[in-house]
Coordinates of C-alpha atoms and ligand atoms in Angstrom, one line a residue:
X670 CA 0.0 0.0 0.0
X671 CA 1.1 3.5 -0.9
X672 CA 0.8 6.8 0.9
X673 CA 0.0 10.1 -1.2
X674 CA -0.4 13.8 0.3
X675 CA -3.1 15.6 0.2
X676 CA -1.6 18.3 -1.7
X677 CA -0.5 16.1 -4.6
X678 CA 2.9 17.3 -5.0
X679 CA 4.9 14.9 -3.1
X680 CA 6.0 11.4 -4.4
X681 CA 3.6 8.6 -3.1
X682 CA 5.5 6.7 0.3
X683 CA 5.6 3.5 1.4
X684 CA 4.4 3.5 4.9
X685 CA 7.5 3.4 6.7
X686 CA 8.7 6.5 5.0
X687 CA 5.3 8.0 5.0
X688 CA 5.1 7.3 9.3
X689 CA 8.8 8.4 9.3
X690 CA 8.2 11.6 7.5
X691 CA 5.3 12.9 9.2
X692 CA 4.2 15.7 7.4
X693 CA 4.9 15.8 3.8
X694 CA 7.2 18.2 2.4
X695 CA 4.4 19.6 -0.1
X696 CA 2.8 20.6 2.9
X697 CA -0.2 18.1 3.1
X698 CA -0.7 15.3 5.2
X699 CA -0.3 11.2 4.2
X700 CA -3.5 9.2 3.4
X701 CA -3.6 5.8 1.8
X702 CA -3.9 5.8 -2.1
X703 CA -7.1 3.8 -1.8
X704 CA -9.2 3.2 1.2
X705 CA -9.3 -0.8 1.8
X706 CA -13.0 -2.4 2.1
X707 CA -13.1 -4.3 5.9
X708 CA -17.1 -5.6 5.2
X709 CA -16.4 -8.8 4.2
X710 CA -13.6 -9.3 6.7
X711 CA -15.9 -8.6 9.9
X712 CA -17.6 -11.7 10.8
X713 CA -14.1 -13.3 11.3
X714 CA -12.8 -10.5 13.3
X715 CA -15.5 -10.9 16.1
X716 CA -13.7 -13.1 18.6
X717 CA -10.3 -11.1 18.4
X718 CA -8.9 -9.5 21.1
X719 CA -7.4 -5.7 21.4
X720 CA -3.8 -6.5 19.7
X721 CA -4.8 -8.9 17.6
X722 CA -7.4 -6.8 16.1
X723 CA -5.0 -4.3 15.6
X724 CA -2.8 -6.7 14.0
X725 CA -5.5 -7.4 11.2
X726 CA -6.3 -3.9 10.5
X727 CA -2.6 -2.8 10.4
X728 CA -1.4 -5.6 8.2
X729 CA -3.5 -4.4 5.2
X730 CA -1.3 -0.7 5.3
X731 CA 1.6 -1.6 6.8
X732 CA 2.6 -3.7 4.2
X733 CA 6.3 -3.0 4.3
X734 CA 6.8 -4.2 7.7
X735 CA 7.3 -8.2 7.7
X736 CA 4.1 -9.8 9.0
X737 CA 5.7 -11.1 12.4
X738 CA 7.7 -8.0 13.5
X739 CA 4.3 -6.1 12.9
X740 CA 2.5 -8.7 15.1
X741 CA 4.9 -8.1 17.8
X742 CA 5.4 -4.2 17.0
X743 CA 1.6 -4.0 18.1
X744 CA 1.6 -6.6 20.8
X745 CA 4.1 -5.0 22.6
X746 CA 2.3 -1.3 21.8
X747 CA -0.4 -2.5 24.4
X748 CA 1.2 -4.1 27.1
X749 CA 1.1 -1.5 29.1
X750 CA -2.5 -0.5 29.4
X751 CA -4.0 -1.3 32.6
X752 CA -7.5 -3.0 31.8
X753 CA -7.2 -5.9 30.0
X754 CA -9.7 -5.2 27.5
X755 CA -7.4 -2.3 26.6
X756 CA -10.6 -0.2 25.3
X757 CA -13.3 -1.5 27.3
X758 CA -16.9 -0.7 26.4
X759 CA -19.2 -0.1 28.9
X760 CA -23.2 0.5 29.1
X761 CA -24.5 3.3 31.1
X762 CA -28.0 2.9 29.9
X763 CA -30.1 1.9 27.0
X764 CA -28.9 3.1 23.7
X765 CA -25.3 4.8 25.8
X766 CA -22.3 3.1 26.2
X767 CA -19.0 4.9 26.9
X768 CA -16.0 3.6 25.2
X769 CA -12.6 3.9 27.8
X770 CA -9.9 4.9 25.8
X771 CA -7.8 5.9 28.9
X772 CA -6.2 2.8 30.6
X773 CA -2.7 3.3 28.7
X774 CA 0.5 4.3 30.4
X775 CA -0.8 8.8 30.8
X776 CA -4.5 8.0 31.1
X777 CA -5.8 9.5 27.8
X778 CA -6.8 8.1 24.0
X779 CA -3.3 9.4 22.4
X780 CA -1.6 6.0 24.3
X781 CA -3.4 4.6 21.7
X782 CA -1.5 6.0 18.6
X783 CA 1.4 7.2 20.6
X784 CA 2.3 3.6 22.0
X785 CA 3.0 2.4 18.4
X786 CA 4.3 5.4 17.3
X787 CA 7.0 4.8 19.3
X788 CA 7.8 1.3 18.8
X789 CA 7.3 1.8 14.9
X790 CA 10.3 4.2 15.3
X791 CA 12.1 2.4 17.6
X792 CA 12.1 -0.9 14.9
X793 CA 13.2 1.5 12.1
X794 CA 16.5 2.9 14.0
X795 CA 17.0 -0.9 14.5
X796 CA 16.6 -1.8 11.1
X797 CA 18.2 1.5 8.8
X798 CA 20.7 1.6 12.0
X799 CA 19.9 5.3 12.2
X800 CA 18.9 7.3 15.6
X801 CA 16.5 9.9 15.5
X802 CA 15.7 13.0 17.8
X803 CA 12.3 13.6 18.2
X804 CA 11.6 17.2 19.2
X805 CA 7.3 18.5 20.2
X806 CA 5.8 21.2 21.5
X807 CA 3.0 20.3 24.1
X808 CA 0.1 22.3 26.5
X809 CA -0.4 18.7 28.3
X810 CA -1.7 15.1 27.0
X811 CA 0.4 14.8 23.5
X812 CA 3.8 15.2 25.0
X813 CA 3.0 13.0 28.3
X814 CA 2.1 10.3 25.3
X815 CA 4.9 10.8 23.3
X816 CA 7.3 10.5 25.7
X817 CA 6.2 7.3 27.2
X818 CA 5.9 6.0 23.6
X819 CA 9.9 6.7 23.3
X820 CA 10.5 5.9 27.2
X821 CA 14.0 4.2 27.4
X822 CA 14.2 3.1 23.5
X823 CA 17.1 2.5 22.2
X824 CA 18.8 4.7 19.2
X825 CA 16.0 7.6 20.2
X826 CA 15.7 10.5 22.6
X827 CA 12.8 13.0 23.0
X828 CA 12.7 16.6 23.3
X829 CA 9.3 18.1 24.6
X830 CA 8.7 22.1 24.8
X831 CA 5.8 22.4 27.5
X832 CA 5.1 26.0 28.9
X833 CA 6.7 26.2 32.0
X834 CA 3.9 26.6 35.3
X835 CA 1.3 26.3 32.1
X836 CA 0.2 22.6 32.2
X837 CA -0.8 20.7 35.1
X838 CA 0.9 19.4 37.7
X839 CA -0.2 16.0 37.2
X840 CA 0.9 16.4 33.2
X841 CA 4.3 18.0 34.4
X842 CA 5.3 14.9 36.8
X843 CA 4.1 12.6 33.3
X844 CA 6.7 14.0 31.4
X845 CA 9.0 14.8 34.2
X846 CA 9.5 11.6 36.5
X847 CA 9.9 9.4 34.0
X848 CA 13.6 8.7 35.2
X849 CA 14.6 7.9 31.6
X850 CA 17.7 8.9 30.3
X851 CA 16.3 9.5 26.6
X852 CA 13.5 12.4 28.0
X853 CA 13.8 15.6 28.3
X854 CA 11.6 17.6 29.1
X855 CA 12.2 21.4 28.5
X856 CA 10.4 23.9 30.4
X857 CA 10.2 27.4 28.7
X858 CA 9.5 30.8 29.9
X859 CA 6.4 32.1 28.2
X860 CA 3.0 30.6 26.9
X861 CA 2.9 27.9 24.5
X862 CA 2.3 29.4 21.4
X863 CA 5.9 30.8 22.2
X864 CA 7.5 27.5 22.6
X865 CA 5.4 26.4 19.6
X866 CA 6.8 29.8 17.3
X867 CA 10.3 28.2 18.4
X868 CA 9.7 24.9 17.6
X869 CA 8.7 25.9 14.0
X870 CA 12.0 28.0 14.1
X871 CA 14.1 24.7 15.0
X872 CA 12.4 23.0 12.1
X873 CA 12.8 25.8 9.5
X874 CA 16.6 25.4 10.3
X875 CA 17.0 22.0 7.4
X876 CA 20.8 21.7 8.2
X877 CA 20.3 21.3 12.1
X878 CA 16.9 19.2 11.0
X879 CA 19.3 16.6 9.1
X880 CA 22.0 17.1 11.6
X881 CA 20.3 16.1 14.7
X882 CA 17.9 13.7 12.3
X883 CA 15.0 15.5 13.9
X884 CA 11.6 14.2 13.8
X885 CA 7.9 15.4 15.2
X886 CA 5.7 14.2 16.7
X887 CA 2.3 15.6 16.2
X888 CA -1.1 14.9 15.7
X889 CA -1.1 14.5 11.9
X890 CA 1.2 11.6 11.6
X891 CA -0.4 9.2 9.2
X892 CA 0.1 5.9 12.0
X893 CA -1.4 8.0 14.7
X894 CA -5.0 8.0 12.6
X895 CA -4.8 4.3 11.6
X896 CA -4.0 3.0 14.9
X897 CA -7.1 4.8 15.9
X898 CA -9.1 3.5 14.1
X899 CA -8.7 0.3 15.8
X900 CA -10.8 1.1 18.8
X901 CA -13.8 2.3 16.6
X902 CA -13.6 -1.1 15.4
X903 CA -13.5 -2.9 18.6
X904 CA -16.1 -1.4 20.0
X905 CA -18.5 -1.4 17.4
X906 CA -17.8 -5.8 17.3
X907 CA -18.6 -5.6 21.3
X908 CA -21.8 -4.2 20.5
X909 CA -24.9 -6.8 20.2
X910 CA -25.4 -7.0 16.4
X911 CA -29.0 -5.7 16.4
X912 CA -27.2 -2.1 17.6
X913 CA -24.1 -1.9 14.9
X914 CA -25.8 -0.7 12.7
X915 CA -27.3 2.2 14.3
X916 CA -24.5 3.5 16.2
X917 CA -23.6 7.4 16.6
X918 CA -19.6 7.7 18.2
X919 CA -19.9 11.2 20.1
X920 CA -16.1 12.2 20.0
X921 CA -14.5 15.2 22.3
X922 CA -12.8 16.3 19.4
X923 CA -9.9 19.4 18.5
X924 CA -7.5 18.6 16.0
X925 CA -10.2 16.4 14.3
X926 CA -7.9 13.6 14.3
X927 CA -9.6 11.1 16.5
X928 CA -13.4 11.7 14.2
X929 CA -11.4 11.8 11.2
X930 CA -10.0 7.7 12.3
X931 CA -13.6 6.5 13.0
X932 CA -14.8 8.3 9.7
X933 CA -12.2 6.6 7.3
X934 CA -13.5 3.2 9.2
X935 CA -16.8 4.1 8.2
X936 CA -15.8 4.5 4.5
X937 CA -14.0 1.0 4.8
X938 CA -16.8 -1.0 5.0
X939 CA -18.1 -0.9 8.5
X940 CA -21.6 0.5 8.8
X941 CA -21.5 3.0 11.5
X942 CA -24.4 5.4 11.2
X943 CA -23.0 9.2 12.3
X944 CA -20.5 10.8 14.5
X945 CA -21.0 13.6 16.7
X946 CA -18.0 16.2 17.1
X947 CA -18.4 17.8 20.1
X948 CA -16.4 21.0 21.1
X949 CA -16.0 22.7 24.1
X950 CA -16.2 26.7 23.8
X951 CA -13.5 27.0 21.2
X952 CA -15.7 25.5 18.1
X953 CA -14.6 26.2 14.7
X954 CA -15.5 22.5 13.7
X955 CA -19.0 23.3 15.7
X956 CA -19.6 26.1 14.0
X957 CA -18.5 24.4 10.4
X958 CA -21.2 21.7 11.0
X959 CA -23.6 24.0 11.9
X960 CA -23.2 26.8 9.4
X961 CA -21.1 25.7 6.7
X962 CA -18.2 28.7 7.4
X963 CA -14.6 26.9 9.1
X964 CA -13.5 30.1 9.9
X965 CA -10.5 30.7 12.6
X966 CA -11.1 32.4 16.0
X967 CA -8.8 32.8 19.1
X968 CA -8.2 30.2 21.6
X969 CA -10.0 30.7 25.3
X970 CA -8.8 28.5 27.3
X971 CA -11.0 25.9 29.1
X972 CA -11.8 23.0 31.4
X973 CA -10.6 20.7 28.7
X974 CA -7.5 22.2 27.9
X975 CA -6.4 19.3 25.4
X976 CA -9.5 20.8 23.0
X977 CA -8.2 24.1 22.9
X978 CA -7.4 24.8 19.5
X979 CA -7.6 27.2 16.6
X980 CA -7.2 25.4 13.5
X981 CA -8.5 21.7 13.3
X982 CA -5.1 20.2 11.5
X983 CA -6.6 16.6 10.5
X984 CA -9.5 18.8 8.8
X985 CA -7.5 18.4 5.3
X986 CA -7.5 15.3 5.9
X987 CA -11.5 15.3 5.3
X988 CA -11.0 18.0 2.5
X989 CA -9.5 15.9 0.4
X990 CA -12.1 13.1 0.4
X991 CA -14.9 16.6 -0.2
X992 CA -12.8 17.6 -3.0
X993 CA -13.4 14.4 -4.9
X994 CA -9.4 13.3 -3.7
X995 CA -8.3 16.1 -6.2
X996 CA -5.0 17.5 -4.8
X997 CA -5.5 21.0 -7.2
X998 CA -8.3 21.5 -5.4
X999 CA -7.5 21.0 -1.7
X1000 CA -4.6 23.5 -2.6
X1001 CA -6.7 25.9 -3.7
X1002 CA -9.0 25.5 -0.4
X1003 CA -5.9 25.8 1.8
X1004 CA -4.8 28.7 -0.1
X1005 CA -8.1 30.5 0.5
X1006 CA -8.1 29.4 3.9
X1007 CA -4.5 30.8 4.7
X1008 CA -5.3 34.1 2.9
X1009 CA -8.8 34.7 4.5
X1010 CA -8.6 32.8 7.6
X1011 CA -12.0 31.3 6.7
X1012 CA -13.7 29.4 3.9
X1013 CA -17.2 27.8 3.1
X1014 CA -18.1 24.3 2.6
X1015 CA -21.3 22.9 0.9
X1016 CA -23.2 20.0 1.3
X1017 CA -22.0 18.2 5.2
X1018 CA -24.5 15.1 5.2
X1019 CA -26.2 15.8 8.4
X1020 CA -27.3 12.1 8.1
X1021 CA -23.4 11.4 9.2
X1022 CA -22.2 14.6 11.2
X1023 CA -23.6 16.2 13.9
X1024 CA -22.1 18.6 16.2
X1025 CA -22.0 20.2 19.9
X1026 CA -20.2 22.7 21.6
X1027 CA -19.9 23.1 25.3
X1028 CA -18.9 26.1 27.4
X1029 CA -17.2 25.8 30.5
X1030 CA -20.5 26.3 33.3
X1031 CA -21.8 23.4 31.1
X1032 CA -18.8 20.7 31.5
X1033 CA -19.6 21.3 35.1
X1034 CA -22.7 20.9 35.2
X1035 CA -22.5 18.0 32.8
X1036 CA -20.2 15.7 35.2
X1037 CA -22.8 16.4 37.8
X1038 CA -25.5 15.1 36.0
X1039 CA -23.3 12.4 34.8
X1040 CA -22.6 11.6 38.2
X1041 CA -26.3 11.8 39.8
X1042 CA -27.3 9.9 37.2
X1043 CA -25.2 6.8 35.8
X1044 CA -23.0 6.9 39.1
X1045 CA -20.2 7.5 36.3
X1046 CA -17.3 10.3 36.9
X1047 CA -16.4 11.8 33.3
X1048 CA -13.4 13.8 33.3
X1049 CA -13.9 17.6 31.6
X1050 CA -13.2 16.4 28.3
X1051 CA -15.4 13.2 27.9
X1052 CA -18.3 15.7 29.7
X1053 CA -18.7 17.6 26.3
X1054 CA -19.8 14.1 24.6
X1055 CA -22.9 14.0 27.1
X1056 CA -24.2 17.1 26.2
X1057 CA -26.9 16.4 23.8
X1058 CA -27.5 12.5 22.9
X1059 CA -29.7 11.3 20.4
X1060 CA -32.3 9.6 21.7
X1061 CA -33.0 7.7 18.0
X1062 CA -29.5 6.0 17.6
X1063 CA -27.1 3.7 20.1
X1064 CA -24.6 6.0 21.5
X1065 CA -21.1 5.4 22.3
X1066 CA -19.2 8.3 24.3
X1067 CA -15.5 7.9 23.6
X1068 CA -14.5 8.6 27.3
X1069 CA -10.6 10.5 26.0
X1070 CA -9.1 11.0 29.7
X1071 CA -9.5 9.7 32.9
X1072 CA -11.0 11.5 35.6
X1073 CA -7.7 11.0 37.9
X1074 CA -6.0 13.9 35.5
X1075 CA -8.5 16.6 36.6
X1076 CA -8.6 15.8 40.1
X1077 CA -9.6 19.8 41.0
X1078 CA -12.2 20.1 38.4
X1079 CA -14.0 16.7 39.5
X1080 CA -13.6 17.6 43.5
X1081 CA -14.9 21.2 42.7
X1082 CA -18.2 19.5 41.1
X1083 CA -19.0 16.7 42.8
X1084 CA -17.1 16.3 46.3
X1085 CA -15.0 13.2 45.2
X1086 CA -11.3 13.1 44.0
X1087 CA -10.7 10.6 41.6
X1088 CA -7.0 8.8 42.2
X1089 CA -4.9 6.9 39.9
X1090 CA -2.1 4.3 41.4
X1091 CA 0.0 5.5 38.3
X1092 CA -0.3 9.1 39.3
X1093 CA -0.2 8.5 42.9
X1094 CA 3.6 7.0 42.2
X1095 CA 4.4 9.3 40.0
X1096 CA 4.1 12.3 43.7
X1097 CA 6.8 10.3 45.1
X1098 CA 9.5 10.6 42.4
X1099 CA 11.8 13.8 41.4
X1100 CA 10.9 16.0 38.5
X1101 CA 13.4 16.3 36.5
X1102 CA 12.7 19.3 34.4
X1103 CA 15.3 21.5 31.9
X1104 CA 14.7 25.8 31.9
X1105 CA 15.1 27.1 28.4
X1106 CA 14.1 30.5 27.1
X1107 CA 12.0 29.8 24.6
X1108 CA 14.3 31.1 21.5
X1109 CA 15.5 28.5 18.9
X1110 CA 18.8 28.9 19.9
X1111 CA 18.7 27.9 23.4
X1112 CA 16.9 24.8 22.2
X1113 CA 19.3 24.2 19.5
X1114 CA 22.0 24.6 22.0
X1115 CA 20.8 22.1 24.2
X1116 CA 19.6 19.3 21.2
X1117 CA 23.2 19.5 20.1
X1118 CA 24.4 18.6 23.8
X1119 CA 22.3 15.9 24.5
X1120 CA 21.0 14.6 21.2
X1121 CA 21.7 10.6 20.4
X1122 CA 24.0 10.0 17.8
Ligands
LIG493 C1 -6.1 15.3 22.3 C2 -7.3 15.2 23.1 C3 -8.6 15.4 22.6 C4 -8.8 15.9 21.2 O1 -8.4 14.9 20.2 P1 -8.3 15.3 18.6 O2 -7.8 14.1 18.0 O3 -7.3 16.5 18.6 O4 -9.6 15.7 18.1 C5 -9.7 15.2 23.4 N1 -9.6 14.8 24.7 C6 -8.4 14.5 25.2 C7 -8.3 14.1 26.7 C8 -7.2 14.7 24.5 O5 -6.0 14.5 25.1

């Protein structure tokens, strides 16, 4: 199978290189040259479990990876998640399930992706007998993931930008107590759209990039969507047959990545009947599925912190397959978009997408009522999914953090703090932590001194 960007003007990949590159250099983002149909394959996938599900999927786009080290690439991926159904799906009530995405190593969905992620770069430094330097700006849950996808991996280390005294404590001591001697995390003065403006600045600089053979790690990496798609899979087999068919996945979404996976299932074969995106109060992609306009506004921050964003990346993603999967004229679309900071789409099925947006007051009144009324704590994120469900379709809530990350928000509402063994440990190691100003030469500085070779 071959990879092909959105923007057209980029050779197509294998998906190692594809994976490896991350985004492509015409600017666009990897998707597979033809979408693979799963129908025929479902009966015979009923009885698997997490891995091995995984396994089936991946196999059919990660074709360049030899059948058993992909088996084991994955197995290994979820060893360390801490129920054993790795994605559990569990009923609330008729017609509501939630889907628990947050049992991996930092108790939220990007485990998921970032698990493999990191043992898919891992096997390709053992294979090319290369190193790489991975190097990310995060405001919390991606960079926590990251780095315990890389934790103590051989032939890698991992730089994270966080803003220093700006994410919470819980997230610092994730990315902080790790004790590994391939993390580093870097705390920078200022907000983190300044250690993101630097971040960009290391990039732009091509001979440090090949120097220090850096690599990203963000939310538009082509093996971050397809591992997600997985659990969209899984969950929709747990469900009794009668209800497959009918199934609405409400998604706490900001980067659109996570809707984007279960939609691409969808056009595989597996007949799943809508998806709701639901934002909190920053809600371009509400306000696209509600008036048409995607149109860029500033970021507020909220109780869900990990939603807070200004431009939905994965959107293209979705453009492409609206454009009729011409590259000429997704260009011209991201073209407008960049000039205007907005642009208009036509014709969203409302059939398939539906979508919600939830201020603050409401997430916490939200887990309340979740509370009183399923005995269920949702953490502030999974609380937008409950805020309007459809009474006429089955509907799963993916559930994207646990409630132990947001101990204050959760005690403020309902009285209870929700604990985590993994985060209780984590209080009774050192933090470890590196001060940088956030310019590109203090972080270039330090990459060169500590950067694997
Ligand atoms: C990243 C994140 C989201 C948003 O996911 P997208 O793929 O960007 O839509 C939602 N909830 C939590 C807890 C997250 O960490």
């Amino acid at each position: 199978m071959k990879y092909v960007s959105t923007r057209g003007q980029t050779p197509a990949l294998g998906f190692s290189d594809a994976v490896a590159t991350g985004l492509a250099p015409d600017g666009g983002l990897f998707l597979p040259e033809s979408l693979p149909d799963f129908s025929a394959k479902l009966a015979g996938f009923e009885q698997l479990g997490y891995a091995e599900l995984c396994y089936e999927f991946l196999r059919v786009f990660a074709t360049d990876i030899p059948a058993d080290t992909l088996r084991a690439l994955i197995a290994q991926s979820y060893t360390q998640f801490a129920d054993p159904a790795i994605a559990p799906l569990k009923p609330l009530a008729k017609n509501l399930y939630v889907l628990e995405l947050f049992h991996g190593p930092t108790l939220a969905f990007k485990d998921f992706a970032l698990q493999l992620l990191g043992n898919l770069y891992a096997h390709q430094c053992r294979v090319r007998r290369e190193t790489i330097n991975v190097l990310g700006a995060t405001s919390g849950d991606t960079g926590a993931a990251a780095i315990h996808g890389l934790l103590g991996k051989p032939g890698t280390a991992i730089f994270i930008l966080y803003p220093d005294g700006r994410v919470s404590p819980l997230q610092e001591r994730q990315m902080t107590c790790t004790g590994a001697p391939n993390v580093f995390a870097l705390a920078i003065e200022g907000t983190f759209d300044d250690a993101q403006t630097a971040l960009k600045e290391v990039f732009a600089d091509q001979e440090f990039r090949r120097r220090q053979r850096l690599s990203a790690v963000n939310s538009i990496n082509l093996a971050r969507i397809l591992a997600q798609c997985v659990y969209y899979l899984y969950a929709w087999l747990k469900l009794p047959a009668s209800e497959r068919g009918n199934v609405e996945f409400v998604v706490p979404t900001g980067n659109f990545g996570n809707v984007l996976a279960g939609w691409l299932l969808q056009k595989m074969g597996v007949p799943i009947r809508g998806f709701q995106v639901a934002t909190n109060q920053n809600d371009i992609l509400h306000r696209l599925f509600t008036t048409g306009e995607y149109r860029v506004g500033a970021v507020q921050p909220s109780l869900a912190p990990s939603m807070d964003i200004q431009v939905a990346s994965n959107f293209e993603r979705f453009i492409y397959f609206a454009a009729g999967r011409d590259p000429a004229k997704v260009r011209a679309v991201m073209a407008t978009f960049k000039q205007t900071g907005a642009y208009r789409f036509e014709g969203f099925d409302p059939d398939i997408f539906s979508a919600t947006r939830t201020t603050d007051e409401e997430i916490a009144s939200i887990i309340a009522r979740v509370y009183r009324d399923f005995g269920y704590i949702t953490d502030p994120h999974t609380a937008c999914g409950f805020k309007a469900l459809r009474s006429d379709r089955v509907n799963v809530v993916l559930a994207t953090a646990s409630p132990a990350k947001f101990p204050e928000t959760i005690k403020q509402v309902i009285g209870l703090e929700p604990t985590d063994p993994s985060l209780e440990m984590l209080k009774t190691k050192p933090i470890v932590k590196h001060r940088l100003s956030a310019t590109p030469e203090a972080i270039r500085a330090f990459i060169d001194a500590r950067a694997v070779s």
